[in-house]
Amino acid sequence: MKKKLIAGNWKMNGSLAANEALVRAVVAGLPQAACKVAVCVPAPYLAQVQALCQGSALELGAQDVSRHEQGAFTGEVSAAMLADFGVRYAIVGHSERRQYHGETDELVAAKAQAALARGITPIACVGETLAEREAGQTEDVVRRQLAAVIDANRSRLGEIVVAYEPVWAIGTGRTATPEQAQQVHAALRAQLAAATPQPERIAILYGGSMNAANAASLLAQPDIDGGLIGGASLKAADFLQIIAAAG
Ligand code: 13P
Protein backbone atom coordinates (compact mmCIF):
# COMPACT_ATOMS: atom_id res chain seq x y z
CA MET A 1 0.00 0.00 0.00
CA LYS A 2 1.33 3.45 -0.82
CA LYS A 3 2.08 5.80 2.04
CA LYS A 4 -0.43 8.51 2.73
CA LEU A 5 0.61 12.17 2.45
CA ILE A 6 -0.35 14.75 5.05
CA ALA A 7 0.48 18.27 3.90
CA GLY A 8 -0.05 21.40 5.97
CA ASN A 9 -1.02 24.59 4.18
CA TRP A 10 -0.12 27.44 6.50
CA LYS A 11 -1.69 30.00 4.12
CA MET A 12 -0.70 33.57 5.08
CA ASN A 13 0.15 32.76 8.67
CA GLY A 14 3.38 32.61 10.62
CA SER A 15 6.34 34.58 11.88
CA LEU A 16 9.95 33.64 12.48
CA ALA A 17 9.22 32.90 16.13
CA ALA A 18 5.94 31.05 15.59
CA ASN A 19 7.35 28.96 12.72
CA GLU A 20 10.31 27.86 14.76
CA ALA A 21 8.16 26.69 17.66
CA LEU A 22 5.69 24.94 15.34
CA VAL A 23 8.25 23.14 13.15
CA ARG A 24 10.37 22.06 16.11
CA ALA A 25 7.31 20.56 17.79
CA VAL A 26 6.19 18.78 14.60
CA VAL A 27 9.68 17.40 13.93
CA ALA A 28 9.94 16.18 17.52
CA GLY A 29 6.69 14.24 17.12
CA LEU A 30 7.47 12.81 13.66
CA PRO A 31 9.73 9.82 14.19
CA GLN A 32 6.78 7.43 14.55
CA ALA A 33 5.01 8.73 11.45
CA ALA A 34 4.26 6.03 8.90
CA CYS A 35 3.08 8.57 6.31
CA LYS A 36 4.75 11.31 4.29
CA VAL A 37 4.49 14.76 5.84
CA ALA A 38 5.04 18.23 4.37
CA VAL A 39 4.40 21.84 5.28
CA CYS A 40 3.59 24.42 2.60
CA VAL A 41 4.84 27.70 3.97
CA PRO A 42 4.78 31.35 2.87
CA ALA A 43 7.65 32.04 0.43
CA PRO A 44 9.68 34.35 2.72
CA TYR A 45 10.00 31.53 5.25
CA LEU A 46 11.23 28.81 2.91
CA ALA A 47 14.86 29.20 3.95
CA GLN A 48 14.00 29.22 7.63
CA VAL A 49 11.78 26.15 7.44
CA GLN A 50 14.23 24.34 5.14
CA ALA A 51 16.87 24.70 7.86
CA LEU A 52 14.44 23.57 10.57
CA CYS A 53 13.47 20.46 8.55
CA GLN A 54 17.08 19.43 7.94
CA GLY A 55 17.75 15.84 8.96
CA SER A 56 14.07 15.11 9.60
CA ALA A 57 11.36 13.42 7.53
CA LEU A 58 9.41 16.68 7.28
CA GLU A 59 9.36 17.91 3.68
CA LEU A 60 9.00 21.44 2.42
CA GLY A 61 6.27 22.82 0.19
CA ALA A 62 5.26 26.14 -1.35
CA GLN A 63 1.74 27.52 -1.71
CA ASP A 64 2.03 28.70 -5.30
CA VAL A 65 4.49 28.87 -8.18
CA SER A 66 4.81 31.02 -11.27
CA ARG A 67 3.99 29.59 -14.69
CA HIS A 68 6.99 31.52 -16.02
CA GLU A 69 10.60 30.40 -15.83
CA GLN A 70 12.14 33.81 -15.13
CA GLY A 71 12.07 37.44 -16.13
CA ALA A 72 9.92 40.54 -15.77
CA PHE A 73 7.15 39.14 -13.58
CA THR A 74 7.20 41.33 -10.49
CA GLY A 75 6.18 39.50 -7.34
CA GLU A 76 6.26 36.04 -8.90
CA VAL A 77 8.36 33.14 -7.57
CA SER A 78 9.69 30.61 -10.08
CA ALA A 79 9.89 26.84 -9.69
CA ALA A 80 13.69 27.08 -10.00
CA MET A 81 13.77 29.46 -7.04
CA LEU A 82 11.64 27.07 -5.00
CA ALA A 83 13.91 24.18 -5.97
CA ASP A 84 16.88 26.21 -4.69
CA PHE A 85 15.35 25.93 -1.23
CA GLY A 86 14.70 22.20 -1.36
CA VAL A 87 10.99 22.55 -2.05
CA ARG A 88 9.38 19.14 -2.84
CA TYR A 89 5.75 20.21 -3.31
CA ALA A 90 3.93 23.25 -4.65
CA ILE A 91 0.21 23.78 -4.22
CA VAL A 92 -1.35 25.00 -7.47
CA GLY A 93 -4.90 26.19 -8.04
CA HIS A 94 -5.94 26.53 -4.42
CA SER A 95 -9.50 27.89 -4.38
CA GLU A 96 -8.25 31.03 -2.63
CA ARG A 97 -5.95 31.68 -5.62
CA ARG A 98 -8.78 30.93 -8.06
CA GLN A 99 -11.22 33.14 -6.13
CA TYR A 100 -9.07 36.12 -5.09
CA HIS A 101 -6.49 36.13 -7.87
CA GLY A 102 -8.59 35.07 -10.82
CA GLU A 103 -6.60 31.92 -11.55
CA THR A 104 -8.09 29.94 -14.42
CA ASP A 105 -7.96 26.22 -15.11
CA GLU A 106 -5.47 26.92 -17.89
CA LEU A 107 -3.15 28.91 -15.60
CA VAL A 108 -3.31 26.25 -12.89
CA ALA A 109 -2.37 23.57 -15.43
CA ALA A 110 0.58 25.69 -16.63
CA LYS A 111 1.76 26.15 -13.04
CA ALA A 112 1.67 22.38 -12.52
CA GLN A 113 3.78 22.01 -15.66
CA ALA A 114 6.29 24.61 -14.43
CA ALA A 115 6.65 22.81 -11.11
CA LEU A 116 7.16 19.40 -12.73
CA ALA A 117 9.82 20.83 -15.03
CA ARG A 118 11.91 21.60 -11.93
CA GLY A 119 11.27 18.32 -10.15
CA ILE A 120 8.64 19.75 -7.81
CA THR A 121 5.43 17.79 -7.25
CA PRO A 122 2.39 19.96 -7.90
CA ILE A 123 -0.53 19.51 -5.52
CA ALA A 124 -3.31 20.45 -7.92
CA CYS A 125 -6.44 21.59 -6.10
CA VAL A 126 -9.98 21.15 -7.35
CA GLY A 127 -13.29 21.76 -5.62
CA GLU A 128 -16.81 23.07 -6.01
CA THR A 129 -18.53 25.99 -4.30
CA LEU A 130 -21.64 25.50 -2.21
CA ALA A 131 -23.82 26.90 -5.02
CA GLU A 132 -22.28 24.44 -7.46
CA ARG A 133 -22.87 21.52 -5.08
CA GLU A 134 -26.45 22.54 -4.50
CA ALA A 135 -26.98 22.79 -8.25
CA GLY A 136 -25.75 19.21 -8.63
CA GLN A 137 -22.63 20.31 -10.52
CA THR A 138 -19.93 18.98 -8.17
CA GLU A 139 -18.52 16.26 -10.41
CA ASP A 140 -18.74 18.41 -13.57
CA VAL A 141 -16.76 21.19 -11.87
CA VAL A 142 -13.98 19.05 -10.43
CA ARG A 143 -13.71 17.05 -13.68
CA ARG A 144 -13.33 20.25 -15.69
CA GLN A 145 -10.65 21.54 -13.30
CA LEU A 146 -8.73 18.26 -13.34
CA ALA A 147 -9.07 17.87 -17.11
CA ALA A 148 -7.01 21.01 -17.66
CA VAL A 149 -4.20 19.64 -15.47
CA ILE A 150 -4.36 16.25 -17.21
CA ASP A 151 -4.27 17.76 -20.70
CA ALA A 152 -1.20 19.87 -19.97
CA ASN A 153 0.71 17.17 -18.10
CA ARG A 154 -0.25 13.91 -19.78
CA SER A 155 3.25 12.45 -19.99
CA ARG A 156 4.03 13.13 -16.32
CA LEU A 157 0.66 12.50 -14.77
CA GLY A 158 1.99 9.82 -12.45
CA GLU A 159 4.07 12.47 -10.67
CA ILE A 160 1.27 14.81 -9.63
CA VAL A 161 -0.79 14.96 -6.47
CA VAL A 162 -4.45 16.00 -6.62
CA ALA A 163 -6.32 17.63 -3.73
CA TYR A 164 -10.10 17.70 -3.52
CA GLU A 165 -11.06 20.71 -1.47
CA PRO A 166 -14.76 21.58 -1.48
CA VAL A 167 -14.80 25.37 -1.17
CA TRP A 168 -17.68 25.27 1.31
CA ALA A 169 -15.62 23.12 3.68
CA ILE A 170 -12.51 25.32 3.74
CA GLY A 171 -12.05 27.14 7.03
CA THR A 172 -15.73 26.72 7.86
CA GLY A 173 -15.58 23.82 10.29
CA ARG A 174 -18.06 22.13 7.96
CA THR A 175 -16.20 19.13 6.59
CA ALA A 176 -17.44 16.86 3.81
CA THR A 177 -18.67 13.57 5.18
CA PRO A 178 -16.38 10.62 4.41
CA GLU A 179 -19.03 9.38 1.95
CA GLN A 180 -19.33 12.74 0.17
CA ALA A 181 -15.57 13.01 -0.13
CA GLN A 182 -15.12 9.39 -1.25
CA GLN A 183 -17.72 9.84 -3.99
CA VAL A 184 -15.79 12.75 -5.51
CA HIS A 185 -12.42 11.04 -5.02
CA ALA A 186 -13.73 7.98 -6.84
CA ALA A 187 -14.86 10.17 -9.74
CA LEU A 188 -11.43 11.83 -9.88
CA ARG A 189 -9.72 8.43 -9.78
CA ALA A 190 -11.87 7.23 -12.66
CA GLN A 191 -10.93 10.33 -14.65
CA LEU A 192 -7.23 9.70 -13.96
CA ALA A 193 -7.67 6.04 -14.93
CA ALA A 194 -8.78 7.10 -18.38
CA ALA A 195 -5.57 9.13 -18.79
CA THR A 196 -2.82 7.07 -17.17
CA PRO A 197 -2.15 3.33 -16.76
CA GLN A 198 -1.48 3.52 -13.01
CA PRO A 199 -4.07 5.88 -11.53
CA GLU A 200 -3.61 4.36 -8.09
CA ARG A 201 -0.08 5.83 -8.03
CA ILE A 202 -1.53 9.32 -7.90
CA ALA A 203 -2.34 10.52 -4.40
CA ILE A 204 -5.70 12.24 -4.07
CA LEU A 205 -5.79 14.29 -0.86
CA TYR A 206 -8.86 15.63 0.88
CA GLY A 207 -8.86 19.17 2.29
CA GLY A 208 -11.46 21.26 4.06
CA SER A 209 -11.82 21.45 7.85
CA MET A 210 -9.90 18.23 8.34
CA ASN A 211 -8.97 17.95 12.00
CA ALA A 212 -7.84 15.56 14.70
CA ALA A 213 -11.40 14.37 15.27
CA ASN A 214 -12.50 13.65 11.70
CA ALA A 215 -9.20 12.67 10.04
CA ALA A 216 -9.35 8.93 10.72
CA SER A 217 -12.78 8.41 9.14
CA LEU A 218 -11.87 10.46 6.06
CA LEU A 219 -8.50 8.74 5.66
CA ALA A 220 -10.16 5.31 5.94
CA GLN A 221 -11.93 5.84 2.59
CA PRO A 222 -10.45 3.77 -0.25
CA ASP A 223 -9.68 6.73 -2.53
CA ILE A 224 -8.55 9.24 0.10
CA ASP A 225 -4.76 9.09 0.09
CA GLY A 226 -4.02 11.87 2.53
CA GLY A 227 -4.97 15.35 3.61
CA LEU A 228 -4.28 18.99 2.84
CA ILE A 229 -4.68 20.68 6.18
CA GLY A 230 -5.19 24.39 6.77
CA GLY A 231 -6.06 25.63 10.25
CA ALA A 232 -5.18 22.42 12.07
CA SER A 233 -1.66 22.44 10.59
CA LEU A 234 -0.88 25.56 12.62
CA LYS A 235 -1.18 23.67 15.90
CA ALA A 236 1.52 21.04 16.35
CA ALA A 237 -0.58 18.76 18.56
CA ASP A 238 -3.52 18.76 16.12
CA PHE A 239 -1.30 18.28 13.09
CA LEU A 240 0.51 15.38 14.78
CA GLN A 241 -2.82 13.72 15.63
CA ILE A 242 -3.82 13.89 11.98
CA ILE A 243 -0.44 12.43 11.01
CA ALA A 244 -0.98 9.62 13.51
CA ALA A 245 -4.42 8.93 12.01
CA ALA A 246 -2.77 8.48 8.61
CA GLY A 247 -0.19 5.99 9.88
P1 13P B 1 -8.88 24.31 6.51
O1 13P B 1 -8.27 23.02 6.96
O2 13P B 1 -8.51 25.47 7.39
O3 13P B 1 -10.35 24.19 6.28
O4 13P B 1 -8.23 24.67 5.10
C1 13P B 1 -8.17 23.70 4.12
C2 13P B 1 -7.33 24.19 3.01
O5 13P B 1 -7.70 25.12 2.31
C3 13P B 1 -6.02 23.55 2.80
O6 13P B 1 -5.44 23.96 1.61
CSV table of C-alpha atoms and ligand atoms in Angstrom, one decimal:
chain,number,residue,atom,x,y,z
A,1,MET,CA,0.0,0.0,0.0
A,2,LYS,CA,1.3,3.4,-0.8
A,3,LYS,CA,2.1,5.8,2.0
A,4,LYS,CA,-0.4,8.5,2.7
A,5,LEU,CA,0.6,12.2,2.5
A,6,ILE,CA,-0.3,14.7,5.1
A,7,ALA,CA,0.5,18.3,3.9
A,8,GLY,CA,-0.1,21.4,6.0
A,9,ASN,CA,-1.0,24.6,4.2
A,10,TRP,CA,-0.1,27.4,6.5
A,11,LYS,CA,-1.7,30.0,4.1
A,12,MET,CA,-0.7,33.6,5.1
A,13,ASN,CA,0.2,32.8,8.7
A,14,GLY,CA,3.4,32.6,10.6
A,15,SER,CA,6.3,34.6,11.9
A,16,LEU,CA,9.9,33.6,12.5
A,17,ALA,CA,9.2,32.9,16.1
A,18,ALA,CA,5.9,31.1,15.6
A,19,ASN,CA,7.4,29.0,12.7
A,20,GLU,CA,10.3,27.9,14.8
A,21,ALA,CA,8.2,26.7,17.7
A,22,LEU,CA,5.7,24.9,15.3
A,23,VAL,CA,8.2,23.1,13.2
A,24,ARG,CA,10.4,22.1,16.1
A,25,ALA,CA,7.3,20.6,17.8
A,26,VAL,CA,6.2,18.8,14.6
A,27,VAL,CA,9.7,17.4,13.9
A,28,ALA,CA,9.9,16.2,17.5
A,29,GLY,CA,6.7,14.2,17.1
A,30,LEU,CA,7.5,12.8,13.7
A,31,PRO,CA,9.7,9.8,14.2
A,32,GLN,CA,6.8,7.4,14.5
A,33,ALA,CA,5.0,8.7,11.5
A,34,ALA,CA,4.3,6.0,8.9
A,35,CYS,CA,3.1,8.6,6.3
A,36,LYS,CA,4.7,11.3,4.3
A,37,VAL,CA,4.5,14.8,5.8
A,38,ALA,CA,5.0,18.2,4.4
A,39,VAL,CA,4.4,21.8,5.3
A,40,CYS,CA,3.6,24.4,2.6
A,41,VAL,CA,4.8,27.7,4.0
A,42,PRO,CA,4.8,31.3,2.9
A,43,ALA,CA,7.7,32.0,0.4
A,44,PRO,CA,9.7,34.3,2.7
A,45,TYR,CA,10.0,31.5,5.3
A,46,LEU,CA,11.2,28.8,2.9
A,47,ALA,CA,14.9,29.2,4.0
A,48,GLN,CA,14.0,29.2,7.6
A,49,VAL,CA,11.8,26.1,7.4
A,50,GLN,CA,14.2,24.3,5.1
A,51,ALA,CA,16.9,24.7,7.9
A,52,LEU,CA,14.4,23.6,10.6
A,53,CYS,CA,13.5,20.5,8.5
A,54,GLN,CA,17.1,19.4,7.9
A,55,GLY,CA,17.7,15.8,9.0
A,56,SER,CA,14.1,15.1,9.6
A,57,ALA,CA,11.4,13.4,7.5
A,58,LEU,CA,9.4,16.7,7.3
A,59,GLU,CA,9.4,17.9,3.7
A,60,LEU,CA,9.0,21.4,2.4
A,61,GLY,CA,6.3,22.8,0.2
A,62,ALA,CA,5.3,26.1,-1.4
A,63,GLN,CA,1.7,27.5,-1.7
A,64,ASP,CA,2.0,28.7,-5.3
A,65,VAL,CA,4.5,28.9,-8.2
A,66,SER,CA,4.8,31.0,-11.3
A,67,ARG,CA,4.0,29.6,-14.7
A,68,HIS,CA,7.0,31.5,-16.0
A,69,GLU,CA,10.6,30.4,-15.8
A,70,GLN,CA,12.1,33.8,-15.1
A,71,GLY,CA,12.1,37.4,-16.1
A,72,ALA,CA,9.9,40.5,-15.8
A,73,PHE,CA,7.1,39.1,-13.6
A,74,THR,CA,7.2,41.3,-10.5
A,75,GLY,CA,6.2,39.5,-7.3
A,76,GLU,CA,6.3,36.0,-8.9
A,77,VAL,CA,8.4,33.1,-7.6
A,78,SER,CA,9.7,30.6,-10.1
A,79,ALA,CA,9.9,26.8,-9.7
A,80,ALA,CA,13.7,27.1,-10.0
A,81,MET,CA,13.8,29.5,-7.0
A,82,LEU,CA,11.6,27.1,-5.0
A,83,ALA,CA,13.9,24.2,-6.0
A,84,ASP,CA,16.9,26.2,-4.7
A,85,PHE,CA,15.4,25.9,-1.2
A,86,GLY,CA,14.7,22.2,-1.4
A,87,VAL,CA,11.0,22.5,-2.1
A,88,ARG,CA,9.4,19.1,-2.8
A,89,TYR,CA,5.7,20.2,-3.3
A,90,ALA,CA,3.9,23.2,-4.6
A,91,ILE,CA,0.2,23.8,-4.2
A,92,VAL,CA,-1.3,25.0,-7.5
A,93,GLY,CA,-4.9,26.2,-8.0
A,94,HIS,CA,-5.9,26.5,-4.4
A,95,SER,CA,-9.5,27.9,-4.4
A,96,GLU,CA,-8.2,31.0,-2.6
A,97,ARG,CA,-6.0,31.7,-5.6
A,98,ARG,CA,-8.8,30.9,-8.1
A,99,GLN,CA,-11.2,33.1,-6.1
A,100,TYR,CA,-9.1,36.1,-5.1
A,101,HIS,CA,-6.5,36.1,-7.9
A,102,GLY,CA,-8.6,35.1,-10.8
A,103,GLU,CA,-6.6,31.9,-11.5
A,104,THR,CA,-8.1,29.9,-14.4
A,105,ASP,CA,-8.0,26.2,-15.1
A,106,GLU,CA,-5.5,26.9,-17.9
A,107,LEU,CA,-3.1,28.9,-15.6
A,108,VAL,CA,-3.3,26.2,-12.9
A,109,ALA,CA,-2.4,23.6,-15.4
A,110,ALA,CA,0.6,25.7,-16.6
A,111,LYS,CA,1.8,26.1,-13.0
A,112,ALA,CA,1.7,22.4,-12.5
A,113,GLN,CA,3.8,22.0,-15.7
A,114,ALA,CA,6.3,24.6,-14.4
A,115,ALA,CA,6.6,22.8,-11.1
A,116,LEU,CA,7.2,19.4,-12.7
A,117,ALA,CA,9.8,20.8,-15.0
A,118,ARG,CA,11.9,21.6,-11.9
A,119,GLY,CA,11.3,18.3,-10.1
A,120,ILE,CA,8.6,19.8,-7.8
A,121,THR,CA,5.4,17.8,-7.2
A,122,PRO,CA,2.4,20.0,-7.9
A,123,ILE,CA,-0.5,19.5,-5.5
A,124,ALA,CA,-3.3,20.4,-7.9
A,125,CYS,CA,-6.4,21.6,-6.1
A,126,VAL,CA,-10.0,21.2,-7.3
A,127,GLY,CA,-13.3,21.8,-5.6
A,128,GLU,CA,-16.8,23.1,-6.0
A,129,THR,CA,-18.5,26.0,-4.3
A,130,LEU,CA,-21.6,25.5,-2.2
A,131,ALA,CA,-23.8,26.9,-5.0
A,132,GLU,CA,-22.3,24.4,-7.5
A,133,ARG,CA,-22.9,21.5,-5.1
A,134,GLU,CA,-26.5,22.5,-4.5
A,135,ALA,CA,-27.0,22.8,-8.2
A,136,GLY,CA,-25.8,19.2,-8.6
A,137,GLN,CA,-22.6,20.3,-10.5
A,138,THR,CA,-19.9,19.0,-8.2
A,139,GLU,CA,-18.5,16.3,-10.4
A,140,ASP,CA,-18.7,18.4,-13.6
A,141,VAL,CA,-16.8,21.2,-11.9
A,142,VAL,CA,-14.0,19.1,-10.4
A,143,ARG,CA,-13.7,17.1,-13.7
A,144,ARG,CA,-13.3,20.3,-15.7
A,145,GLN,CA,-10.6,21.5,-13.3
A,146,LEU,CA,-8.7,18.3,-13.3
A,147,ALA,CA,-9.1,17.9,-17.1
A,148,ALA,CA,-7.0,21.0,-17.7
A,149,VAL,CA,-4.2,19.6,-15.5
A,150,ILE,CA,-4.4,16.3,-17.2
A,151,ASP,CA,-4.3,17.8,-20.7
A,152,ALA,CA,-1.2,19.9,-20.0
A,153,ASN,CA,0.7,17.2,-18.1
A,154,ARG,CA,-0.3,13.9,-19.8
A,155,SER,CA,3.3,12.5,-20.0
A,156,ARG,CA,4.0,13.1,-16.3
A,157,LEU,CA,0.7,12.5,-14.8
A,158,GLY,CA,2.0,9.8,-12.4
A,159,GLU,CA,4.1,12.5,-10.7
A,160,ILE,CA,1.3,14.8,-9.6
A,161,VAL,CA,-0.8,15.0,-6.5
A,162,VAL,CA,-4.5,16.0,-6.6
A,163,ALA,CA,-6.3,17.6,-3.7
A,164,TYR,CA,-10.1,17.7,-3.5
A,165,GLU,CA,-11.1,20.7,-1.5
A,166,PRO,CA,-14.8,21.6,-1.5
A,167,VAL,CA,-14.8,25.4,-1.2
A,168,TRP,CA,-17.7,25.3,1.3
A,169,ALA,CA,-15.6,23.1,3.7
A,170,ILE,CA,-12.5,25.3,3.7
A,171,GLY,CA,-12.0,27.1,7.0
A,172,THR,CA,-15.7,26.7,7.9
A,173,GLY,CA,-15.6,23.8,10.3
A,174,ARG,CA,-18.1,22.1,8.0
A,175,THR,CA,-16.2,19.1,6.6
A,176,ALA,CA,-17.4,16.9,3.8
A,177,THR,CA,-18.7,13.6,5.2
A,178,PRO,CA,-16.4,10.6,4.4
A,179,GLU,CA,-19.0,9.4,2.0
A,180,GLN,CA,-19.3,12.7,0.2
A,181,ALA,CA,-15.6,13.0,-0.1
A,182,GLN,CA,-15.1,9.4,-1.3
A,183,GLN,CA,-17.7,9.8,-4.0
A,184,VAL,CA,-15.8,12.7,-5.5
A,185,HIS,CA,-12.4,11.0,-5.0
A,186,ALA,CA,-13.7,8.0,-6.8
A,187,ALA,CA,-14.9,10.2,-9.7
A,188,LEU,CA,-11.4,11.8,-9.9
A,189,ARG,CA,-9.7,8.4,-9.8
A,190,ALA,CA,-11.9,7.2,-12.7
A,191,GLN,CA,-10.9,10.3,-14.6
A,192,LEU,CA,-7.2,9.7,-14.0
A,193,ALA,CA,-7.7,6.0,-14.9
A,194,ALA,CA,-8.8,7.1,-18.4
A,195,ALA,CA,-5.6,9.1,-18.8
A,196,THR,CA,-2.8,7.1,-17.2
A,197,PRO,CA,-2.2,3.3,-16.8
A,198,GLN,CA,-1.5,3.5,-13.0
A,199,PRO,CA,-4.1,5.9,-11.5
A,200,GLU,CA,-3.6,4.4,-8.1
A,201,ARG,CA,-0.1,5.8,-8.0
A,202,ILE,CA,-1.5,9.3,-7.9
A,203,ALA,CA,-2.3,10.5,-4.4
A,204,ILE,CA,-5.7,12.2,-4.1
A,205,LEU,CA,-5.8,14.3,-0.9
A,206,TYR,CA,-8.9,15.6,0.9
A,207,GLY,CA,-8.9,19.2,2.3
A,208,GLY,CA,-11.5,21.3,4.1
A,209,SER,CA,-11.8,21.5,7.9
A,210,MET,CA,-9.9,18.2,8.3
A,211,ASN,CA,-9.0,18.0,12.0
A,212,ALA,CA,-7.8,15.6,14.7
A,213,ALA,CA,-11.4,14.4,15.3
A,214,ASN,CA,-12.5,13.7,11.7
A,215,ALA,CA,-9.2,12.7,10.0
A,216,ALA,CA,-9.3,8.9,10.7
A,217,SER,CA,-12.8,8.4,9.1
A,218,LEU,CA,-11.9,10.5,6.1
A,219,LEU,CA,-8.5,8.7,5.7
A,220,ALA,CA,-10.2,5.3,5.9
A,221,GLN,CA,-11.9,5.8,2.6
A,222,PRO,CA,-10.4,3.8,-0.3
A,223,ASP,CA,-9.7,6.7,-2.5
A,224,ILE,CA,-8.5,9.2,0.1
A,225,ASP,CA,-4.8,9.1,0.1
A,226,GLY,CA,-4.0,11.9,2.5
A,227,GLY,CA,-5.0,15.3,3.6
A,228,LEU,CA,-4.3,19.0,2.8
A,229,ILE,CA,-4.7,20.7,6.2
A,230,GLY,CA,-5.2,24.4,6.8
A,231,GLY,CA,-6.1,25.6,10.3
A,232,ALA,CA,-5.2,22.4,12.1
A,233,SER,CA,-1.7,22.4,10.6
A,234,LEU,CA,-0.9,25.6,12.6
A,235,LYS,CA,-1.2,23.7,15.9
A,236,ALA,CA,1.5,21.0,16.3
A,237,ALA,CA,-0.6,18.8,18.6
A,238,ASP,CA,-3.5,18.8,16.1
A,239,PHE,CA,-1.3,18.3,13.1
A,240,LEU,CA,0.5,15.4,14.8
A,241,GLN,CA,-2.8,13.7,15.6
A,242,ILE,CA,-3.8,13.9,12.0
A,243,ILE,CA,-0.4,12.4,11.0
A,244,ALA,CA,-1.0,9.6,13.5
A,245,ALA,CA,-4.4,8.9,12.0
A,246,ALA,CA,-2.8,8.5,8.6
A,247,GLY,CA,-0.2,6.0,9.9
B,1,13P,P1,-8.9,24.3,6.5
B,1,13P,O1,-8.3,23.0,7.0
B,1,13P,O2,-8.5,25.5,7.4
B,1,13P,O3,-10.4,24.2,6.3
B,1,13P,O4,-8.2,24.7,5.1
B,1,13P,C1,-8.2,23.7,4.1
B,1,13P,C2,-7.3,24.2,3.0
B,1,13P,O5,-7.7,25.1,2.3
B,1,13P,C3,-6.0,23.6,2.8
B,1,13P,O6,-5.4,24.0,1.6
